mmCIF file of C-alpha atoms and ligand atoms in Angstrom:
data_model
loop_
_atom_site.group_PDB
_atom_site.id
_atom_site.type_symbol
_atom_site.label_atom_id
_atom_site.label_comp_id
_atom_site.label_asym_id
_atom_site.label_seq_id
_atom_site.Cartn_x
_atom_site.Cartn_y
_atom_site.Cartn_z
ATOM 1 C CA MET A 77 114.878 71.704 126.268
ATOM 2 C CA GLY A 78 112.090 69.136 126.193
ATOM 3 C CA THR A 79 112.148 66.234 123.819
ATOM 4 C CA ILE A 80 108.600 65.852 122.585
ATOM 5 C CA LEU A 81 109.339 63.672 119.576
ATOM 6 C CA LEU A 82 107.158 62.637 116.662
ATOM 7 C CA SER A 83 105.699 59.219 117.370
ATOM 8 C CA HIS A 84 103.749 57.014 114.963
ATOM 9 C CA SER A 85 100.577 58.867 115.936
ATOM 10 C CA VAL A 86 102.094 62.378 115.466
ATOM 11 C CA SER A 87 103.057 63.603 111.985
ATOM 12 C CA ALA A 88 104.242 66.894 110.502
ATOM 13 C CA ASN A 89 100.571 67.569 109.811
ATOM 14 C CA ASP A 90 99.975 67.816 113.535
ATOM 15 C CA LEU A 91 102.702 70.412 114.107
ATOM 16 C CA THR A 92 101.861 74.061 114.717
ATOM 17 C CA VAL A 93 104.499 76.795 114.633
ATOM 18 C CA GLY A 94 103.899 80.301 115.974
ATOM 19 C CA PHE A 95 105.928 82.904 114.048
ATOM 20 C CA SER A 96 106.481 86.305 115.650
ATOM 21 C CA GLN A 97 107.268 88.453 112.634
ATOM 22 C CA ILE A 98 108.636 92.017 112.940
ATOM 23 C CA GLY A 99 106.205 93.676 110.549
ATOM 24 C CA SER A 100 106.315 94.699 106.923
ATOM 25 C CA GLU A 101 108.921 97.471 106.859
ATOM 26 C CA SER A 102 110.582 96.308 103.637
ATOM 27 C CA GLY A 103 110.082 94.329 100.438
ATOM 28 C CA TRP A 104 112.457 91.745 101.852
ATOM 29 C CA ARG A 105 110.347 91.321 104.998
ATOM 30 C CA ALA A 106 107.165 90.845 102.933
ATOM 31 C CA ALA A 107 108.968 88.194 100.857
ATOM 32 C CA GLU A 108 110.199 86.411 104.000
ATOM 33 C CA THR A 109 106.629 86.225 105.338
ATOM 34 C CA SER A 110 105.211 84.864 102.113
ATOM 35 C CA VAL A 111 108.049 82.326 101.690
ATOM 36 C CA ALA A 112 107.497 81.177 105.313
ATOM 37 C CA LYS A 113 103.823 80.513 104.532
ATOM 38 C CA SER A 114 104.615 78.481 101.428
ATOM 39 C CA GLU A 115 107.494 76.534 103.060
ATOM 40 C CA ALA A 116 105.205 75.558 105.973
ATOM 41 C CA GLU A 117 102.419 74.555 103.592
ATOM 42 C CA LYS A 118 104.847 72.408 101.532
ATOM 43 C CA ARG A 119 105.707 70.445 104.672
ATOM 44 C CA GLY A 120 102.117 70.206 105.960
ATOM 45 C CA ILE A 121 102.904 72.348 109.020
ATOM 46 C CA THR A 122 100.415 74.884 110.405
ATOM 47 C CA LEU A 123 101.991 78.348 110.678
ATOM 48 C CA LYS A 124 100.411 81.062 112.807
ATOM 49 C CA ILE A 125 101.915 84.496 112.095
ATOM 50 C CA ALA A 126 101.736 87.447 114.497
ATOM 51 C CA ASP A 127 102.736 90.833 113.029
ATOM 52 C CA ALA A 128 104.496 92.906 115.727
ATOM 53 C CA GLN A 129 104.395 96.199 113.815
ATOM 54 C CA GLN A 130 108.055 96.884 114.680
ATOM 55 C CA LYS A 131 107.510 96.665 118.454
ATOM 56 C CA GLN A 132 109.411 94.307 120.744
ATOM 57 C CA GLU A 133 106.579 94.483 123.312
ATOM 58 C CA ASN A 134 104.189 93.071 120.674
ATOM 59 C CA GLN A 135 106.655 90.263 119.943
ATOM 60 C CA ILE A 136 106.841 89.413 123.654
ATOM 61 C CA LYS A 137 103.020 89.355 123.848
ATOM 62 C CA ALA A 138 102.843 87.123 120.766
ATOM 63 C CA ILE A 139 105.385 84.682 122.215
ATOM 64 C CA ARG A 140 103.371 84.493 125.468
ATOM 65 C CA SER A 141 100.217 83.849 123.483
ATOM 66 C CA PHE A 142 101.950 81.081 121.475
ATOM 67 C CA ILE A 143 103.107 79.506 124.757
ATOM 68 C CA ALA A 144 99.534 79.656 126.113
ATOM 69 C CA GLN A 145 98.278 77.997 122.923
ATOM 70 C CA GLY A 146 100.834 75.198 123.339
ATOM 71 C CA VAL A 147 102.414 75.482 119.885
ATOM 72 C CA ASP A 148 105.112 72.947 118.951
ATOM 73 C CA ALA A 149 107.739 75.596 118.165
ATOM 74 C CA ILE A 150 108.180 79.360 118.063
ATOM 75 C CA PHE A 151 109.904 81.192 115.217
ATOM 76 C CA LEU A 152 111.135 84.648 116.168
ATOM 77 C CA ALA A 153 112.508 87.383 113.881
ATOM 78 C CA PRO A 154 113.756 89.631 116.696
ATOM 79 C CA VAL A 155 113.341 93.342 115.988
ATOM 80 C CA VAL A 156 116.168 94.243 118.382
ATOM 81 C CA GLN A 157 119.090 92.328 119.810
ATOM 82 C CA THR A 158 118.511 92.596 123.580
ATOM 83 C CA GLY A 159 115.728 92.110 126.129
ATOM 84 C CA TRP A 160 114.611 88.575 125.258
ATOM 85 C CA GLU A 161 115.758 86.562 128.286
ATOM 86 C CA PRO A 162 112.558 86.555 130.437
ATOM 87 C CA VAL A 163 110.140 85.547 127.670
ATOM 88 C CA LEU A 164 112.501 82.964 126.178
ATOM 89 C CA GLN A 165 112.930 81.496 129.657
ATOM 90 C CA GLU A 166 109.135 81.089 129.765
ATOM 91 C CA ALA A 167 109.227 79.264 126.398
ATOM 92 C CA LYS A 168 112.023 77.025 127.685
ATOM 93 C CA GLU A 169 110.059 76.164 130.829
ATOM 94 C CA ALA A 170 107.089 75.260 128.622
ATOM 95 C CA GLU A 171 109.493 73.025 126.574
ATOM 96 C CA ILE A 172 108.761 74.906 123.353
ATOM 97 C CA PRO A 173 111.853 75.230 121.131
ATOM 98 C CA VAL A 174 112.583 78.695 119.747
ATOM 99 C CA PHE A 175 114.106 79.256 116.300
ATOM 100 C CA LEU A 176 115.537 82.689 115.427
ATOM 101 C CA LEU A 177 115.063 83.950 111.892
ATOM 102 C CA ASP A 178 117.249 86.506 110.084
ATOM 103 C CA ARG A 179 118.500 88.465 113.121
ATOM 104 C CA ASN A 180 120.556 87.585 116.213
ATOM 105 C CA ILE A 181 119.947 88.157 119.899
ATOM 106 C CA THR A 182 122.298 88.616 122.839
ATOM 107 C CA VAL A 183 121.552 86.210 125.693
ATOM 108 C CA LYS A 184 123.807 84.828 128.422
ATOM 109 C CA ASP A 185 122.279 81.353 128.113
ATOM 110 C CA ASP A 186 122.206 80.203 124.504
ATOM 111 C CA SER A 187 120.005 77.215 125.365
ATOM 112 C CA LEU A 188 117.161 79.787 125.269
ATOM 113 C CA PHE A 189 117.000 79.180 121.522
ATOM 114 C CA MET A 190 117.538 76.031 119.497
ATOM 115 C CA THR A 191 119.117 77.566 116.396
ATOM 116 C CA GLY A 192 119.263 80.784 114.396
ATOM 117 C CA VAL A 193 118.923 80.914 110.609
ATOM 118 C CA ALA A 194 120.630 84.066 109.342
ATOM 119 C CA ALA A 195 123.364 85.492 107.150
ATOM 120 C CA ASP A 196 126.656 86.669 108.612
ATOM 121 C CA SER A 197 125.743 90.351 108.647
ATOM 122 C CA VAL A 198 129.278 91.542 109.424
ATOM 123 C CA HIS A 199 130.325 89.737 106.263
ATOM 124 C CA GLU A 200 127.472 91.377 104.292
ATOM 125 C CA GLY A 201 128.851 94.802 105.284
ATOM 126 C CA ALA A 202 132.358 93.692 104.314
ATOM 127 C CA VAL A 203 131.159 92.432 100.894
ATOM 128 C CA ALA A 204 129.525 95.830 100.238
ATOM 129 C CA ALA A 205 132.698 97.662 101.297
ATOM 130 C CA ASP A 206 134.939 95.418 99.169
ATOM 131 C CA TRP A 207 132.777 96.247 96.147
ATOM 132 C CA LEU A 208 133.206 99.979 96.775
ATOM 133 C CA ILE A 209 136.958 99.694 97.340
ATOM 134 C CA LYS A 210 137.325 97.746 94.081
ATOM 135 C CA THR A 211 135.059 100.127 92.148
ATOM 136 C CA GLN A 212 136.851 103.245 93.391
ATOM 137 C CA ALA A 213 140.270 101.764 92.530
ATOM 138 C CA GLY A 214 142.073 104.287 94.726
ATOM 139 C CA GLN A 215 139.861 107.279 93.854
ATOM 140 C CA PRO A 216 138.612 109.186 96.927
ATOM 141 C CA CYS A 217 135.023 108.606 98.017
ATOM 142 C CA ASN A 218 132.802 110.222 100.659
ATOM 143 C CA VAL A 219 130.158 107.728 101.748
ATOM 144 C CA VAL A 220 126.849 108.390 103.481
ATOM 145 C CA GLU A 221 125.375 105.462 105.385
ATOM 146 C CA LEU A 222 121.690 104.677 105.923
ATOM 147 C CA GLN A 223 121.525 102.373 108.924
ATOM 148 C CA GLY A 224 118.778 99.900 109.708
ATOM 149 C CA THR A 225 116.578 99.894 112.813
ATOM 150 C CA VAL A 226 118.380 101.132 115.931
ATOM 151 C CA GLY A 227 119.310 98.174 118.160
ATOM 152 C CA ALA A 228 118.741 95.530 115.461
ATOM 153 C CA SER A 229 121.606 93.051 115.194
ATOM 154 C CA VAL A 230 121.692 93.386 111.422
ATOM 155 C CA ALA A 231 122.112 97.177 111.648
ATOM 156 C CA LEU A 232 124.952 96.913 114.166
ATOM 157 C CA GLU A 233 126.708 94.129 112.253
ATOM 158 C CA ARG A 234 126.294 95.575 108.743
ATOM 159 C CA LYS A 235 127.701 98.846 110.056
ATOM 160 C CA GLN A 236 130.664 97.122 111.682
ATOM 161 C CA GLY A 237 131.537 94.973 108.661
ATOM 162 C CA PHE A 238 131.501 97.952 106.288
ATOM 163 C CA LEU A 239 133.367 100.276 108.654
ATOM 164 C CA ASP A 240 136.122 97.785 109.489
ATOM 165 C CA THR A 241 136.687 97.065 105.792
ATOM 166 C CA VAL A 242 136.763 100.670 104.495
ATOM 167 C CA ALA A 243 139.014 101.595 107.423
ATOM 168 C CA THR A 244 141.783 99.756 105.538
ATOM 169 C CA VAL A 245 141.572 102.318 102.701
ATOM 170 C CA PRO A 246 142.339 105.947 103.676
ATOM 171 C CA THR A 247 140.664 107.368 100.547
ATOM 172 C CA ILE A 248 137.189 106.120 101.524
ATOM 173 C CA LYS A 249 135.429 107.994 104.337
ATOM 174 C CA ILE A 250 132.005 107.669 105.936
ATOM 175 C CA ILE A 251 130.995 111.313 106.264
ATOM 176 C CA ARG A 252 127.429 110.881 107.566
ATOM 177 C CA THR A 253 125.493 108.027 109.124
ATOM 178 C CA GLN A 254 121.929 107.814 110.431
ATOM 179 C CA SER A 255 119.122 105.302 110.816
ATOM 180 C CA GLY A 256 116.494 105.127 108.102
ATOM 181 C CA ASP A 257 114.687 102.350 110.019
ATOM 182 C CA PHE A 258 114.834 99.935 107.046
ATOM 183 C CA THR A 259 111.971 101.823 105.323
ATOM 184 C CA ARG A 260 111.772 103.515 101.955
ATOM 185 C CA SER A 261 110.160 106.694 103.335
ATOM 186 C CA LYS A 262 112.695 107.168 106.145
ATOM 187 C CA GLY A 263 115.563 106.349 103.778
ATOM 188 C CA LYS A 264 114.380 109.127 101.479
ATOM 189 C CA GLU A 265 113.918 111.592 104.339
ATOM 190 C CA VAL A 266 117.399 110.962 105.788
ATOM 191 C CA MET A 267 118.993 111.129 102.331
ATOM 192 C CA GLU A 268 117.330 114.511 101.716
ATOM 193 C CA SER A 269 118.962 115.828 104.885
ATOM 194 C CA PHE A 270 122.364 114.377 103.865
ATOM 195 C CA ILE A 271 122.074 116.041 100.451
ATOM 196 C CA LYS A 272 121.229 119.430 102.003
ATOM 197 C CA ALA A 273 124.133 119.176 104.456
ATOM 198 C CA GLU A 274 126.637 118.101 101.778
ATOM 199 C CA ASN A 275 126.609 120.895 99.189
ATOM 200 C CA ASN A 276 123.394 119.722 97.530
ATOM 201 C CA GLY A 277 124.840 116.218 97.325
ATOM 202 C CA LYS A 278 127.983 117.262 95.438
ATOM 203 C CA ASN A 279 130.259 116.100 98.297
ATOM 204 C CA ILE A 280 128.715 112.626 98.270
ATOM 205 C CA CYS A 281 130.290 109.865 96.189
ATOM 206 C CA ALA A 282 128.289 106.840 97.400
ATOM 207 C CA VAL A 283 125.354 105.698 99.524
ATOM 208 C CA TYR A 284 125.739 102.542 101.608
ATOM 209 C CA ALA A 285 122.224 101.502 102.666
ATOM 210 C CA HIS A 286 121.664 98.612 105.090
ATOM 211 C CA ASN A 287 118.739 97.503 102.922
ATOM 212 C CA ASP A 288 117.383 97.944 99.398
ATOM 213 C CA ASP A 289 114.246 99.790 100.482
ATOM 214 C CA MET A 290 116.256 102.625 102.045
ATOM 215 C CA ALA A 291 118.441 102.672 98.910
ATOM 216 C CA ILE A 292 115.331 103.097 96.770
ATOM 217 C CA GLY A 293 114.197 105.982 99.004
ATOM 218 C CA ALA A 294 117.671 107.525 98.623
ATOM 219 C CA ILE A 295 117.522 107.135 94.831
ATOM 220 C CA GLN A 296 114.286 109.143 94.846
ATOM 221 C CA ALA A 297 115.864 111.894 96.976
ATOM 222 C CA ILE A 298 118.929 112.066 94.684
ATOM 223 C CA LYS A 299 116.733 112.394 91.580
ATOM 224 C CA GLU A 300 114.661 115.126 93.207
ATOM 225 C CA ALA A 301 117.899 117.018 93.976
ATOM 226 C CA GLY A 302 118.707 116.980 90.247
ATOM 227 C CA LEU A 303 121.509 114.402 90.474
ATOM 228 C CA LYS A 304 121.838 111.003 88.809
ATOM 229 C CA PRO A 305 121.746 108.022 91.212
ATOM 230 C CA GLY A 306 124.059 105.233 90.097
ATOM 231 C CA LYS A 307 126.299 107.774 88.314
ATOM 232 C CA ASP A 308 126.761 111.025 90.285
ATOM 233 C CA ILE A 309 126.219 109.068 93.486
ATOM 234 C CA LYS A 310 126.820 105.300 93.590
ATOM 235 C CA ILE A 311 124.283 103.101 95.367
ATOM 236 C CA ILE A 312 125.236 99.921 97.233
ATOM 237 C CA SER A 313 122.790 98.108 99.499
ATOM 238 C CA ILE A 314 121.750 94.725 100.924
ATOM 239 C CA ASP A 315 118.801 92.347 100.251
ATOM 240 C CA GLY A 316 118.567 91.709 96.487
ATOM 241 C CA VAL A 317 114.829 92.374 96.194
ATOM 242 C CA PRO A 318 113.161 92.782 92.770
ATOM 243 C CA ASP A 319 112.921 96.596 93.054
ATOM 244 C CA ILE A 320 116.687 97.029 93.398
ATOM 245 C CA PHE A 321 117.228 94.907 90.270
ATOM 246 C CA LYS A 322 114.731 97.156 88.446
ATOM 247 C CA ALA A 323 116.745 100.180 89.664
ATOM 248 C CA MET A 324 119.964 98.530 88.374
ATOM 249 C CA ILE A 325 118.355 97.935 84.980
ATOM 250 C CA ALA A 326 117.391 101.643 84.930
ATOM 251 C CA GLY A 327 121.054 102.517 85.690
ATOM 252 C CA GLU A 328 120.150 103.956 89.099
ATOM 253 C CA ALA A 329 121.697 101.382 91.467
ATOM 254 C CA ASN A 330 125.118 99.719 91.326
ATOM 255 C CA ALA A 331 125.218 96.647 93.570
ATOM 256 C CA SER A 332 123.274 94.693 96.188
ATOM 257 C CA VAL A 333 124.312 91.875 98.529
ATOM 258 C CA GLU A 334 121.563 89.266 98.432
ATOM 259 C CA LEU A 335 119.882 88.003 101.595
ATOM 260 C CA THR A 336 117.653 85.017 100.902
ATOM 261 C CA PRO A 337 114.078 85.479 102.162
ATOM 262 C CA ASN A 338 113.907 81.717 102.724
ATOM 263 C CA MET A 339 114.768 81.670 106.419
ATOM 264 C CA ALA A 340 111.789 79.512 107.412
ATOM 265 C CA GLY A 341 112.648 76.531 105.165
ATOM 266 C CA PRO A 342 115.892 75.560 106.978
ATOM 267 C CA ALA A 343 114.247 76.263 110.357
ATOM 268 C CA LEU A 344 111.286 73.996 109.529
ATOM 269 C CA ASP A 345 113.658 71.231 108.407
ATOM 270 C CA ALA A 346 115.591 71.565 111.664
ATOM 271 C CA LEU A 347 112.318 71.397 113.610
ATOM 272 C CA LEU A 348 111.200 68.261 111.749
ATOM 273 C CA ALA A 349 114.544 66.525 112.347
ATOM 274 C CA PHE A 350 114.374 67.396 116.041
ATOM 275 C CA LYS A 351 110.810 66.167 116.365
ATOM 276 C CA LYS A 352 111.616 62.958 114.494
ATOM 277 C CA ASP A 353 114.528 61.666 116.545
ATOM 278 C CA GLY A 354 115.846 64.476 118.737
ATOM 279 C CA THR A 355 118.515 65.615 116.232
ATOM 280 C CA LEU A 356 119.887 68.943 117.397
ATOM 281 C CA PRO A 357 120.674 71.480 114.650
ATOM 282 C CA PRO A 358 123.874 73.552 114.660
ATOM 283 C CA LYS A 359 123.484 76.697 116.776
ATOM 284 C CA HIS A 360 123.742 78.877 113.671
ATOM 285 C CA ILE A 361 122.519 77.964 110.184
ATOM 286 C CA LYS A 362 124.264 80.433 107.898
ATOM 287 C CA THR A 363 122.768 81.628 104.602
ATOM 288 C CA GLU A 364 124.879 82.905 101.689
ATOM 289 C CA SER A 365 125.747 86.544 100.901
ATOM 290 C CA VAL A 366 126.243 86.939 97.144
ATOM 291 C CA LEU A 367 126.845 90.328 95.527
ATOM 292 C CA PHE A 368 124.877 91.218 92.392
ATOM 293 C CA GLU A 369 125.599 93.976 89.865
ATOM 294 C CA PRO A 370 123.656 95.373 86.876
ATOM 295 C CA ALA A 371 125.089 92.781 84.429
ATOM 296 C CA THR A 372 122.942 90.039 86.000
ATOM 297 C CA ALA A 373 120.029 92.197 87.222
ATOM 298 C CA GLN A 374 117.553 91.057 84.549
ATOM 299 C CA ALA A 375 118.376 87.385 85.165
ATOM 300 C CA GLN A 376 117.917 87.900 88.908
ATOM 301 C CA LEU A 377 114.608 89.670 88.350
ATOM 302 C CA ASP A 378 113.370 86.778 86.183
ATOM 303 C CA LEU A 379 114.518 84.259 88.791
ATOM 304 C CA LYS A 380 112.694 86.071 91.614
ATOM 305 C CA LYS A 381 109.559 86.152 89.472
ATOM 306 C CA ASP A 382 109.781 82.393 88.901
ATOM 307 C CA MET A 383 110.208 81.911 92.652
ATOM 308 C CA GLY A 384 107.052 83.947 93.253
ATOM 309 C CA TYR A 385 108.500 87.049 94.932
HETATM 310 O O1 AHR B 49 116.783 91.312 109.186
HETATM 311 C C1 AHR B 49 116.836 91.422 107.812
HETATM 312 C C2 AHR B 49 116.578 92.835 107.383
HETATM 313 O O2 AHR B 49 115.347 93.288 107.882
HETATM 314 C C3 AHR B 49 116.494 93.056 105.890
HETATM 315 O O3 AHR B 49 117.720 93.306 105.310
HETATM 316 C C4 AHR B 49 115.664 94.290 105.858
HETATM 317 O O4 AHR B 49 115.175 94.618 104.581
HETATM 318 C C5 AHR B 49 114.644 93.915 106.832
HETATM 319 O O5 AHR B 49 113.738 94.820 107.164
#
């Protein structure tokens, strides 16, 4: 990795970061984009955002374009886990450090990226499962799972963390699992098919959704089937976006594991430290995974409003 450091003539105001963002599939993603803009502005850094519309090929094109423009760093929220080696090798040869945001990648050579800012997604799945185990207190429960985007690290890890944890309790079973692509519309569509296949939803005790948007889609499907989400079917998901807190206040959702949308802030700080004196960040900068329930939903909603998302 090159060491192009800030000298007296180069300040944060001269730094340009190219951010290859996945798209706008969820409320969380939209919040992450807007927080990235404000965190860059706060530090006087120019941020160029390229929206990949869920396609890895668009992310690869964007990274190549950032390299051609000679940006000072590249931020990448990788839509899927694999297939990044060639383009990240090109960034490395151009001495442009790459920072991963909110998802992981699998590469043989981890010098292809400087650091990754993300939650421990296996742990997120485990926190969701622990909540369900505690809530069921030994009562049997058939769970349907709405997975995130196929091939995304967060989908694979949230699945694994939940599965490994419920596997310790024989009364909790995952009876159906399918991708809802992290979107509200697909979450609703998949939930409708689960309800049809499971005695009009009567065999289902809980939904575990890999994000809040799919949970909100599922809530809609449950209501349209004449059942009460949050009561007849429990809803547990991940993200902690304002809409899930509104659903909790309405009694239609039960718990959400928060994922902070501020991934860019720690990455920008790591970039500034590196540019200042070559300080290398830890390989993984881990964000917290706190579980929220209806009791604190209004306070969380107010807090998010104050924070501007
Ligand atoms: O990678 C983070 C996940 O991507 C969020 O949980 C989800 O909402 C988003 O689309």
